């Protein structure tokens, strides 16, 4: 059995040092790590080639191989990502609130690091440097457990980063990779409560369900998005078509892409053909309710399951609804609480939708594709939380911190 | 098998209504519930008598019977607690932040209810009304699962509260009691992800460990407190004695009571006898390291385990340390991240301690007993979080809410 305890103990001990390390030192370490990725590009590319060869031999899909592949440009992008994190404001030490208690104790609530953050992810080696940089900037040690397909690449990237940290005087154990990709070790990591303060899974639905099911460490659930665009009867049809087209087709493989469209019966005859015509340019398959199929002969009948499916592909489920109330109820029953949109000209409908829909991001007349840390102005993101505890929606540096109360007295007793 | 799914589904459906219910209606419902507890006092006391008889027959300890017992005064206290919650500001709808994105989308982050909150607790029936009132005020439906010792009392209290809610037009399922106290049903509740947004255990270490171990629903870990008072060498000895005495003896059975004292070697000869003398008034047993036992013949030798034990009794472990660094390391290794105190005259030692100690509340020259929602000015508390995710320290109404991004556009696409 792989020795996670030693890894955890070292990370915890590194986190104690990192928690009291100033911003300037953390930034210098991040910039050194970015430089080191560029300086060791050949070594990283060679490791990546080994992953790619093994992946080809194992018959990985072309799309997976593409996600796995590094290039000088992609490594430069990873270094650039680390530099961007270094340039962000440091959340640690922020005074969140404070007041003096009636007994004279001065209470303040300050932002502190989480401690040790675990990240479980799949095949993209760029997540390794991204996640490590964000955790480190927020004062946390990180334990990374990437997919086995990217194991050699992840080893090379973390080795280079660890050496760079050590070179600037920080403990190399601020960034640790679990050098065993077995399922048993992943499960053990999910139960490493003694050392891990939080665990963030980044990946597909299967990975996230497995973490939620097995973890005893506090988890932030991320990323599954069954997102809807609802075309209300007062919508501008052209705007609706543009938003649905963008939300569905601009990048179908991501969690904030639309998977389902709801259309008011009162506007369906007029809107559906215009929207379908627009989507036909990208050959989007429409899976519709009986009313949709009646209006659009090109649509195929949807089954119940289609309304619960995150296709991540050029497929859109479609349903004709009676109005806002049915739309909100459908979304709350079938959505995953990620990003939901209404296209409308009605003030009342917009209010009813934003009040009633239970999701991380609720849009009026804008594409669901904007749910993203960078777009929201957070600088960078570690993932998009679809749970309600701790963080909801795109998570930036702030969401990688906790708080601590400090109480300064002069002998008060109760 | 008890039908938790129906209970969950009803609570979820009630939570949708509650989430869009205004403050005035929620307050009216709370006041009606408070009145109803008083109006149905006889019924509640009768139910409580049945619990007490069963408890006596089962040989429950006197202290447990005392916690279980209701009286007209205690029921009046419960009603008063609900009225206080009604008087608190409503966190729902607060604008947390907002700005306009470069593309013109108006982004706002608003406070919304969690949805459905589960509370698992032990023998105090007053937790039933307290927890229900706090959850309801923050717009959440609540599923309560109390200890079997208080089952009849809990049933009576929730019945009265549900009727009062229904009388004011709110769904009675805003407050639900799991009417089965088997372990299997408790475990099933911990895995009711489909309906529960968060689960809060309130009780002893065993209950909390069981929830952390078994839950797949997001959990807020509460309340275990192995709290230290550290007497630094520059401390005012009289202040140290007063703070240790208060933290240890004012209410030994609670989580913010001190369980361990650390004393600098340089002040041990002077301070230990004064502190021991003060504690002897309450017959506190001191379990000390060899150096403590040398200085205090009345102390008994401590074993390693004593430094990891939450005694909740008139027992204090004592250790002589070399200085701040050792004290901080000891606390971070043995503490539970609850409340920690330094008594000192040194600015530098105070800074080193507050920076270095990893706990929800870190005190300089004040008793750990102040870690409490009411004392901190939160109005009331649902528990004290000892984890770093979501909330840390006393949790009030704000900690029973989540947030939602609302984005208002005029056709923006990405």
PDB file of N, CA and C in Angstrom, chain A residues 330-413:
ATOM      1  N   UNK A 330     -39.435  22.601 -13.822  1.00  0.00           N
ATOM      2  CA  UNK A 330     -38.665  21.633 -14.614  1.00  0.00           C
ATOM      3  C   UNK A 330     -37.170  21.775 -14.325  1.00  0.00           C
ATOM      4  N   UNK A 331     -36.695  23.011 -14.290  1.00  0.00           N
ATOM      5  CA  UNK A 331     -35.261  23.243 -14.057  1.00  0.00           C
ATOM      6  C   UNK A 331     -34.864  22.780 -12.654  1.00  0.00           C
ATOM      7  N   UNK A 332     -35.683  23.104 -11.659  1.00  0.00           N
ATOM      8  CA  UNK A 332     -35.345  22.680 -10.299  1.00  0.00           C
ATOM      9  C   UNK A 332     -35.396  21.161 -10.145  1.00  0.00           C
ATOM     10  N   UNK A 333     -36.197  20.497 -10.980  1.00  0.00           N
ATOM     11  CA  UNK A 333     -36.276  19.033 -10.891  1.00  0.00           C
ATOM     12  C   UNK A 333     -35.163  18.352 -11.694  1.00  0.00           C
ATOM     13  N   UNK A 334     -34.787  18.921 -12.849  1.00  0.00           N
ATOM     14  CA  UNK A 334     -33.840  18.234 -13.732  1.00  0.00           C
ATOM     15  C   UNK A 334     -32.451  18.869 -13.779  1.00  0.00           C
ATOM     16  N   UNK A 335     -32.324  20.128 -13.358  1.00  0.00           N
ATOM     17  CA  UNK A 335     -31.027  20.800 -13.438  1.00  0.00           C
ATOM     18  C   UNK A 335     -30.048  20.276 -12.397  1.00  0.00           C
ATOM     19  N   UNK A 336     -28.798  20.671 -12.538  1.00  0.00           N
ATOM     20  CA  UNK A 336     -27.777  20.257 -11.568  1.00  0.00           C
ATOM     21  C   UNK A 336     -27.335  21.443 -10.721  1.00  0.00           C
ATOM     22  N   UNK A 337     -28.086  22.548 -10.793  1.00  0.00           N
ATOM     23  CA  UNK A 337     -27.748  23.710  -9.967  1.00  0.00           C
ATOM     24  C   UNK A 337     -26.526  24.448 -10.447  1.00  0.00           C
ATOM     25  N   UNK A 338     -26.237  24.382 -11.741  1.00  0.00           N
ATOM     26  CA  UNK A 338     -25.047  25.038 -12.282  1.00  0.00           C
ATOM     27  C   UNK A 338     -25.433  26.406 -12.856  1.00  0.00           C
ATOM     28  N   UNK A 339     -25.818  26.473 -14.139  1.00  0.00           N
ATOM     29  CA  UNK A 339     -26.125  27.749 -14.792  1.00  0.00           C
ATOM     30  C   UNK A 339     -27.429  27.630 -15.559  1.00  0.00           C
ATOM     31  N   UNK A 340     -28.326  28.592 -15.356  1.00  0.00           N
ATOM     32  CA  UNK A 340     -29.643  28.530 -15.976  1.00  0.00           C
ATOM     33  C   UNK A 340     -29.979  29.907 -16.529  1.00  0.00           C
ATOM     34  N   UNK A 341     -30.651  29.928 -17.686  1.00  0.00           N
ATOM     35  CA  UNK A 341     -30.904  31.200 -18.370  1.00  0.00           C
ATOM     36  C   UNK A 341     -32.360  31.342 -18.791  1.00  0.00           C
ATOM     37  N   UNK A 342     -32.892  32.547 -18.653  1.00  0.00           N
ATOM     38  CA  UNK A 342     -34.191  32.879 -19.241  1.00  0.00           C
ATOM     39  C   UNK A 342     -33.942  33.957 -20.303  1.00  0.00           C
ATOM     40  N   UNK A 343     -34.596  33.803 -21.454  1.00  0.00           N
ATOM     41  CA  UNK A 343     -34.597  34.877 -22.445  1.00  0.00           C
ATOM     42  C   UNK A 343     -36.004  35.450 -22.412  1.00  0.00           C
ATOM     43  N   UNK A 344     -36.104  36.727 -22.112  1.00  0.00           N
ATOM     44  CA  UNK A 344     -37.423  37.321 -21.888  1.00  0.00           C
ATOM     45  C   UNK A 344     -37.402  38.820 -22.105  1.00  0.00           C
ATOM     46  N   UNK A 345     -38.569  39.371 -22.389  1.00  0.00           N
ATOM     47  CA  UNK A 345     -38.740  40.814 -22.413  1.00  0.00           C
ATOM     48  C   UNK A 345     -39.549  41.295 -21.220  1.00  0.00           C
ATOM     49  N   UNK A 346     -39.960  40.345 -20.382  1.00  0.00           N
ATOM     50  CA  UNK A 346     -40.864  40.665 -19.279  1.00  0.00           C
ATOM     51  C   UNK A 346     -40.116  40.818 -17.953  1.00  0.00           C
ATOM     52  N   UNK A 347     -40.302  41.957 -17.327  1.00  0.00           N
ATOM     53  CA  UNK A 347     -39.695  42.201 -16.017  1.00  0.00           C
ATOM     54  C   UNK A 347     -40.169  41.158 -15.009  1.00  0.00           C
ATOM     55  N   UNK A 348     -41.466  40.904 -15.019  1.00  0.00           N
ATOM     56  CA  UNK A 348     -42.037  39.982 -14.043  1.00  0.00           C
ATOM     57  C   UNK A 348     -41.494  38.566 -14.232  1.00  0.00           C
ATOM     58  N   UNK A 349     -41.414  38.127 -15.482  1.00  0.00           N
ATOM     59  CA  UNK A 349     -40.900  36.784 -15.742  1.00  0.00           C
ATOM     60  C   UNK A 349     -39.441  36.672 -15.302  1.00  0.00           C
ATOM     61  N   UNK A 350     -38.664  37.725 -15.562  1.00  0.00           N
ATOM     62  CA  UNK A 350     -37.247  37.718 -15.172  1.00  0.00           C
ATOM     63  C   UNK A 350     -37.122  37.585 -13.658  1.00  0.00           C
ATOM     64  N   UNK A 351     -37.948  38.348 -12.921  1.00  0.00           N
ATOM     65  CA  UNK A 351     -37.894  38.300 -11.458  1.00  0.00           C
ATOM     66  C   UNK A 351     -38.308  36.921 -10.937  1.00  0.00           C
ATOM     67  N   UNK A 352     -39.386  36.396 -11.528  1.00  0.00           N
ATOM     68  CA  UNK A 352     -39.893  35.096 -11.082  1.00  0.00           C
ATOM     69  C   UNK A 352     -38.832  34.009 -11.319  1.00  0.00           C
ATOM     70  N   UNK A 353     -38.136  34.112 -12.432  1.00  0.00           N
ATOM     71  CA  UNK A 353     -37.117  33.124 -12.780  1.00  0.00           C
ATOM     72  C   UNK A 353     -35.893  33.242 -11.867  1.00  0.00           C
ATOM     73  N   UNK A 354     -35.387  34.456 -11.681  1.00  0.00           N
ATOM     74  CA  UNK A 354     -34.175  34.606 -10.855  1.00  0.00           C
ATOM     75  C   UNK A 354     -34.466  34.280  -9.385  1.00  0.00           C
ATOM     76  N   UNK A 355     -35.683  34.579  -8.929  1.00  0.00           N
ATOM     77  CA  UNK A 355     -36.044  34.217  -7.552  1.00  0.00           C
ATOM     78  C   UNK A 355     -36.214  32.704  -7.406  1.00  0.00           C
ATOM     79  N   UNK A 356     -36.872  32.091  -8.401  1.00  0.00           N
ATOM     80  CA  UNK A 356     -37.302  30.707  -8.213  1.00  0.00           C
ATOM     81  C   UNK A 356     -36.289  29.651  -8.574  1.00  0.00           C
ATOM     82  N   UNK A 357     -35.379  29.953  -9.491  1.00  0.00           N
ATOM     83  CA  UNK A 357     -34.444  28.918  -9.936  1.00  0.00           C
ATOM     84  C   UNK A 357     -33.330  28.746  -8.913  1.00  0.00           C
ATOM     85  N   UNK A 358     -33.086  27.509  -8.541  1.00  0.00           N
ATOM     86  CA  UNK A 358     -32.117  27.159  -7.511  1.00  0.00           C
ATOM     87  C   UNK A 358     -30.826  26.702  -8.193  1.00  0.00           C
ATOM     88  N   UNK A 359     -29.953  27.658  -8.510  1.00  0.00           N
ATOM     89  CA  UNK A 359     -28.713  27.315  -9.218  1.00  0.00           C
ATOM     90  C   UNK A 359     -27.614  28.293  -8.837  1.00  0.00           C
ATOM     91  N   UNK A 360     -26.370  27.900  -9.122  1.00  0.00           N
ATOM     92  CA  UNK A 360     -25.229  28.745  -8.780  1.00  0.00           C
ATOM     93  C   UNK A 360     -25.279  30.063  -9.543  1.00  0.00           C
ATOM     94  N   UNK A 361     -25.662  30.015 -10.815  1.00  0.00           N
ATOM     95  CA  UNK A 361     -25.699  31.235 -11.636  1.00  0.00           C
ATOM     96  C   UNK A 361     -26.999  31.252 -12.431  1.00  0.00           C
ATOM     97  N   UNK A 362     -27.758  32.328 -12.269  1.00  0.00           N
ATOM     98  CA  UNK A 362     -29.033  32.454 -12.979  1.00  0.00           C
ATOM     99  C   UNK A 362     -28.942  33.685 -13.884  1.00  0.00           C
ATOM    100  N   UNK A 363     -29.142  33.457 -15.183  1.00  0.00           N
ATOM    101  CA  UNK A 363     -28.966  34.511 -16.188  1.00  0.00           C
ATOM    102  C   UNK A 363     -30.290  35.012 -16.734  1.00  0.00           C
ATOM    103  N   UNK A 364     -30.337  36.320 -16.989  1.00  0.00           N
ATOM    104  CA  UNK A 364     -31.413  36.882 -17.795  1.00  0.00           C
ATOM    105  C   UNK A 364     -30.759  37.403 -19.074  1.00  0.00           C
ATOM    106  N   UNK A 365     -31.206  36.896 -20.208  1.00  0.00           N
ATOM    107  CA  UNK A 365     -30.743  37.397 -21.508  1.00  0.00           C
ATOM    108  C   UNK A 365     -29.224  37.407 -21.685  1.00  0.00           C
ATOM    109  N   UNK A 366     -28.567  36.316 -21.275  1.00  0.00           N
ATOM    110  CA  UNK A 366     -27.131  36.177 -21.549  1.00  0.00           C
ATOM    111  C   UNK A 366     -26.796  34.682 -21.526  1.00  0.00           C
ATOM    112  N   UNK A 367     -25.754  34.329 -22.239  1.00  0.00           N
ATOM    113  CA  UNK A 367     -25.386  32.923 -22.398  1.00  0.00           C
ATOM    114  C   UNK A 367     -24.864  32.299 -21.105  1.00  0.00           C
ATOM    115  N   UNK A 368     -25.215  31.049 -20.864  1.00  0.00           N
ATOM    116  CA  UNK A 368     -24.712  30.320 -19.686  1.00  0.00           C
ATOM    117  C   UNK A 368     -23.191  30.130 -19.728  1.00  0.00           C
ATOM    118  N   UNK A 369     -22.613  30.329 -20.906  1.00  0.00           N
ATOM    119  CA  UNK A 369     -21.171  30.124 -21.063  1.00  0.00           C
ATOM    120  C   UNK A 369     -20.318  31.076 -20.224  1.00  0.00           C
ATOM    121  N   UNK A 370     -20.937  32.125 -19.659  1.00  0.00           N
ATOM    122  CA  UNK A 370     -20.142  33.076 -18.879  1.00  0.00           C
ATOM    123  C   UNK A 370     -19.794  32.575 -17.477  1.00  0.00           C
ATOM    124  N   UNK A 371     -20.369  31.472 -17.040  1.00  0.00           N
ATOM    125  CA  UNK A 371     -20.065  30.984 -15.684  1.00  0.00           C
ATOM    126  C   UNK A 371     -18.642  30.437 -15.643  1.00  0.00           C
ATOM    127  N   UNK A 372     -17.729  31.265 -15.185  1.00  0.00           N
ATOM    128  CA  UNK A 372     -16.294  30.996 -15.303  1.00  0.00           C
ATOM    129  C   UNK A 372     -15.585  32.031 -14.437  1.00  0.00           C
ATOM    130  N   UNK A 373     -14.605  31.568 -13.667  1.00  0.00           N
ATOM    131  CA  UNK A 373     -13.929  32.463 -12.736  1.00  0.00           C
ATOM    132  C   UNK A 373     -13.357  33.695 -13.414  1.00  0.00           C
ATOM    133  N   UNK A 374     -12.755  33.476 -14.551  1.00  0.00           N
ATOM    134  CA  UNK A 374     -12.126  34.594 -15.259  1.00  0.00           C
ATOM    135  C   UNK A 374     -13.188  35.594 -15.741  1.00  0.00           C
ATOM    136  N   UNK A 375     -14.256  35.074 -16.340  1.00  0.00           N
ATOM    137  CA  UNK A 375     -15.335  35.936 -16.832  1.00  0.00           C
ATOM    138  C   UNK A 375     -15.996  36.709 -15.692  1.00  0.00           C
ATOM    139  N   UNK A 376     -16.116  36.068 -14.530  1.00  0.00           N
ATOM    140  CA  UNK A 376     -16.758  36.722 -13.381  1.00  0.00           C
ATOM    141  C   UNK A 376     -15.829  37.723 -12.690  1.00  0.00           C
ATOM    142  N   UNK A 377     -14.572  37.748 -13.102  1.00  0.00           N
ATOM    143  CA  UNK A 377     -13.648  38.705 -12.513  1.00  0.00           C
ATOM    144  C   UNK A 377     -12.905  38.190 -11.300  1.00  0.00           C
ATOM    145  N   UNK A 378     -12.865  36.850 -11.120  1.00  0.00           N
ATOM    146  CA  UNK A 378     -12.146  36.289  -9.965  1.00  0.00           C
ATOM    147  C   UNK A 378     -10.660  36.089 -10.277  1.00  0.00           C
ATOM    148  N   UNK A 379     -10.257  36.295 -11.525  1.00  0.00           N
ATOM    149  CA  UNK A 379      -8.850  36.149 -11.880  1.00  0.00           C
ATOM    150  C   UNK A 379      -8.538  34.766 -12.406  1.00  0.00           C
ATOM    151  N   UNK A 380      -8.895  33.746 -11.672  1.00  0.00           N
ATOM    152  CA  UNK A 380      -8.660  32.367 -12.095  1.00  0.00           C
ATOM    153  C   UNK A 380      -9.593  31.508 -11.273  1.00  0.00           C
ATOM    154  N   UNK A 381      -9.787  30.291 -11.665  1.00  0.00           N
ATOM    155  CA  UNK A 381     -10.680  29.451 -10.873  1.00  0.00           C
ATOM    156  C   UNK A 381     -10.095  28.057 -10.664  1.00  0.00           C
ATOM    157  N   UNK A 382     -10.467  27.460  -9.539  1.00  0.00           N
ATOM    158  CA  UNK A 382     -10.037  26.093  -9.230  1.00  0.00           C
ATOM    159  C   UNK A 382     -11.145  25.119  -9.630  1.00  0.00           C
ATOM    160  N   UNK A 383     -12.314  25.638  -9.957  1.00  0.00           N
ATOM    161  CA  UNK A 383     -13.447  24.799 -10.323  1.00  0.00           C
ATOM    162  C   UNK A 383     -14.730  25.566 -10.093  1.00  0.00           C
ATOM    163  N   UNK A 384     -15.849  24.943 -10.433  1.00  0.00           N
ATOM    164  CA  UNK A 384     -17.153  25.584 -10.264  1.00  0.00           C
ATOM    165  C   UNK A 384     -17.975  24.728  -9.308  1.00  0.00           C
ATOM    166  N   UNK A 385     -18.263  25.279  -8.137  1.00  0.00           N
ATOM    167  CA  UNK A 385     -18.992  24.506  -7.129  1.00  0.00           C
ATOM    168  C   UNK A 385     -20.468  24.442  -7.474  1.00  0.00           C
ATOM    169  N   UNK A 386     -21.016  23.235  -7.422  1.00  0.00           N
ATOM    170  CA  UNK A 386     -22.460  23.064  -7.605  1.00  0.00           C
ATOM    171  C   UNK A 386     -23.124  22.658  -6.289  1.00  0.00           C
ATOM    172  N   UNK A 387     -22.401  22.761  -5.185  1.00  0.00           N
ATOM    173  CA  UNK A 387     -23.023  22.529  -3.891  1.00  0.00           C
ATOM    174  C   UNK A 387     -23.262  23.882  -3.233  1.00  0.00           C
ATOM    175  N   UNK A 388     -23.941  23.866  -2.110  1.00  0.00           N
ATOM    176  CA  UNK A 388     -24.267  25.134  -1.466  1.00  0.00           C
ATOM    177  C   UNK A 388     -23.357  25.439  -0.290  1.00  0.00           C
ATOM    178  N   UNK A 389     -22.628  24.443   0.175  1.00  0.00           N
ATOM    179  CA  UNK A 389     -21.772  24.637   1.331  1.00  0.00           C
ATOM    180  C   UNK A 389     -20.452  25.281   0.896  1.00  0.00           C
ATOM    181  N   UNK A 390     -20.040  26.304   1.623  1.00  0.00           N
ATOM    182  CA  UNK A 390     -18.747  26.960   1.455  1.00  0.00           C
ATOM    183  C   UNK A 390     -18.667  27.883   0.246  1.00  0.00           C
ATOM    184  N   UNK A 391     -18.956  27.345  -0.935  1.00  0.00           N
ATOM    185  CA  UNK A 391     -18.784  28.140  -2.152  1.00  0.00           C
ATOM    186  C   UNK A 391     -19.793  27.660  -3.155  1.00  0.00           C
ATOM    187  N   UNK A 392     -20.292  28.586  -3.977  1.00  0.00           N
ATOM    188  CA  UNK A 392     -21.257  28.221  -5.007  1.00  0.00           C
ATOM    189  C   UNK A 392     -20.904  28.994  -6.266  1.00  0.00           C
ATOM    190  N   UNK A 393     -20.736  28.260  -7.360  1.00  0.00           N
ATOM    191  CA  UNK A 393     -20.315  28.897  -8.604  1.00  0.00           C
ATOM    192  C   UNK A 393     -18.804  28.892  -8.718  1.00  0.00           C
ATOM    193  N   UNK A 394     -18.249  29.721  -9.602  1.00  0.00           N
ATOM    194  CA  UNK A 394     -16.799  29.723  -9.812  1.00  0.00           C
ATOM    195  C   UNK A 394     -16.049  30.018  -8.513  1.00  0.00           C
ATOM    196  N   UNK A 395     -15.023  29.218  -8.250  1.00  0.00           N
ATOM    197  CA  UNK A 395     -14.235  29.399  -7.026  1.00  0.00           C
ATOM    198  C   UNK A 395     -12.851  29.934  -7.364  1.00  0.00           C
ATOM    199  N   UNK A 396     -12.514  31.066  -6.783  1.00  0.00           N
ATOM    200  CA  UNK A 396     -11.182  31.640  -6.976  1.00  0.00           C
ATOM    201  C   UNK A 396     -10.349  31.460  -5.718  1.00  0.00           C
ATOM    202  N   UNK A 397      -9.381  32.350  -5.531  1.00  0.00           N
ATOM    203  CA  UNK A 397      -8.480  32.236  -4.380  1.00  0.00           C
ATOM    204  C   UNK A 397      -9.230  32.335  -3.051  1.00  0.00           C
ATOM    205  N   UNK A 398     -10.216  33.226  -2.994  1.00  0.00           N
ATOM    206  CA  UNK A 398     -10.960  33.431  -1.754  1.00  0.00           C
ATOM    207  C   UNK A 398     -11.575  32.125  -1.258  1.00  0.00           C
ATOM    208  N   UNK A 399     -12.068  31.328  -2.186  1.00  0.00           N
ATOM    209  CA  UNK A 399     -12.746  30.085  -1.827  1.00  0.00           C
ATOM    210  C   UNK A 399     -11.750  29.009  -1.384  1.00  0.00           C
ATOM    211  N   UNK A 400     -10.460  29.265  -1.534  1.00  0.00           N
ATOM    212  CA  UNK A 400      -9.435  28.329  -1.047  1.00  0.00           C
ATOM    213  C   UNK A 400      -8.945  28.737   0.337  1.00  0.00           C
ATOM    214  N   UNK A 401      -9.677  29.630   0.981  1.00  0.00           N
ATOM    215  CA  UNK A 401      -9.291  30.047   2.325  1.00  0.00           C
ATOM    216  C   UNK A 401     -10.420  29.778   3.312  1.00  0.00           C
ATOM    217  N   UNK A 402     -10.083  29.849   4.595  1.00  0.00           N
ATOM    218  CA  UNK A 402     -11.052  29.783   5.679  1.00  0.00           C
ATOM    219  C   UNK A 402     -10.880  31.067   6.498  1.00  0.00           C
ATOM    220  N   UNK A 403     -11.454  31.101   7.671  1.00  0.00           N
ATOM    221  CA  UNK A 403     -11.276  32.274   8.529  1.00  0.00           C
ATOM    222  C   UNK A 403     -10.893  31.819   9.931  1.00  0.00           C
ATOM    223  N   UNK A 404     -10.455  32.762  10.727  1.00  0.00           N
ATOM    224  CA  UNK A 404     -10.106  32.482  12.124  1.00  0.00           C
ATOM    225  C   UNK A 404     -10.510  33.703  12.927  1.00  0.00           C
ATOM    226  N   UNK A 405     -11.114  33.477  14.089  1.00  0.00           N
ATOM    227  CA  UNK A 405     -11.415  34.588  14.976  1.00  0.00           C
ATOM    228  C   UNK A 405     -10.201  34.844  15.867  1.00  0.00           C
ATOM    229  N   UNK A 406      -9.806  36.104  15.974  1.00  0.00           N
ATOM    230  CA  UNK A 406      -8.762  36.473  16.927  1.00  0.00           C
ATOM    231  C   UNK A 406      -9.401  37.419  17.932  1.00  0.00           C
ATOM    232  N   UNK A 407      -9.200  37.117  19.226  1.00  0.00           N
ATOM    233  CA  UNK A 407      -9.855  37.907  20.281  1.00  0.00           C
ATOM    234  C   UNK A 407      -8.802  38.425  21.238  1.00  0.00           C
ATOM    235  N   UNK A 408      -8.691  39.750  21.298  1.00  0.00           N
ATOM    236  CA  UNK A 408      -7.673  40.362  22.142  1.00  0.00           C
ATOM    237  C   UNK A 408      -8.339  40.967  23.379  1.00  0.00           C
ATOM    238  N   UNK A 409      -7.951  40.460  24.545  1.00  0.00           N
ATOM    239  CA  UNK A 409      -8.574  40.929  25.776  1.00  0.00           C
ATOM    240  C   UNK A 409      -7.554  41.460  26.755  1.00  0.00           C
ATOM    241  N   UNK A 410      -8.004  41.759  27.958  1.00  0.00           N
ATOM    242  CA  UNK A 410      -7.080  42.140  29.023  1.00  0.00           C
ATOM    243  C   UNK A 410      -7.520  41.510  30.341  1.00  0.00           C
ATOM    244  N   UNK A 411      -7.855  40.213  30.251  1.00  0.00           N
ATOM    245  CA  UNK A 411      -8.204  39.474  31.459  1.00  0.00           C
ATOM    246  C   UNK A 411      -9.676  39.116  31.577  1.00  0.00           C
ATOM    247  N   UNK A 412     -10.450  39.294  30.508  1.00  0.00           N
ATOM    248  CA  UNK A 412     -11.896  39.007  30.589  1.00  0.00           C
ATOM    249  C   UNK A 412     -12.183  37.534  30.904  1.00  0.00           C
ATOM    250  N   UNK A 413     -13.120  37.326  31.829  1.00  0.00           N
ATOM    251  CA  UNK A 413     -13.623  35.984  32.107  1.00  0.00           C
ATOM    252  C   UNK A 413     -15.145  36.029  32.041  1.00  0.00           C
TER     253      UNK A 413
END
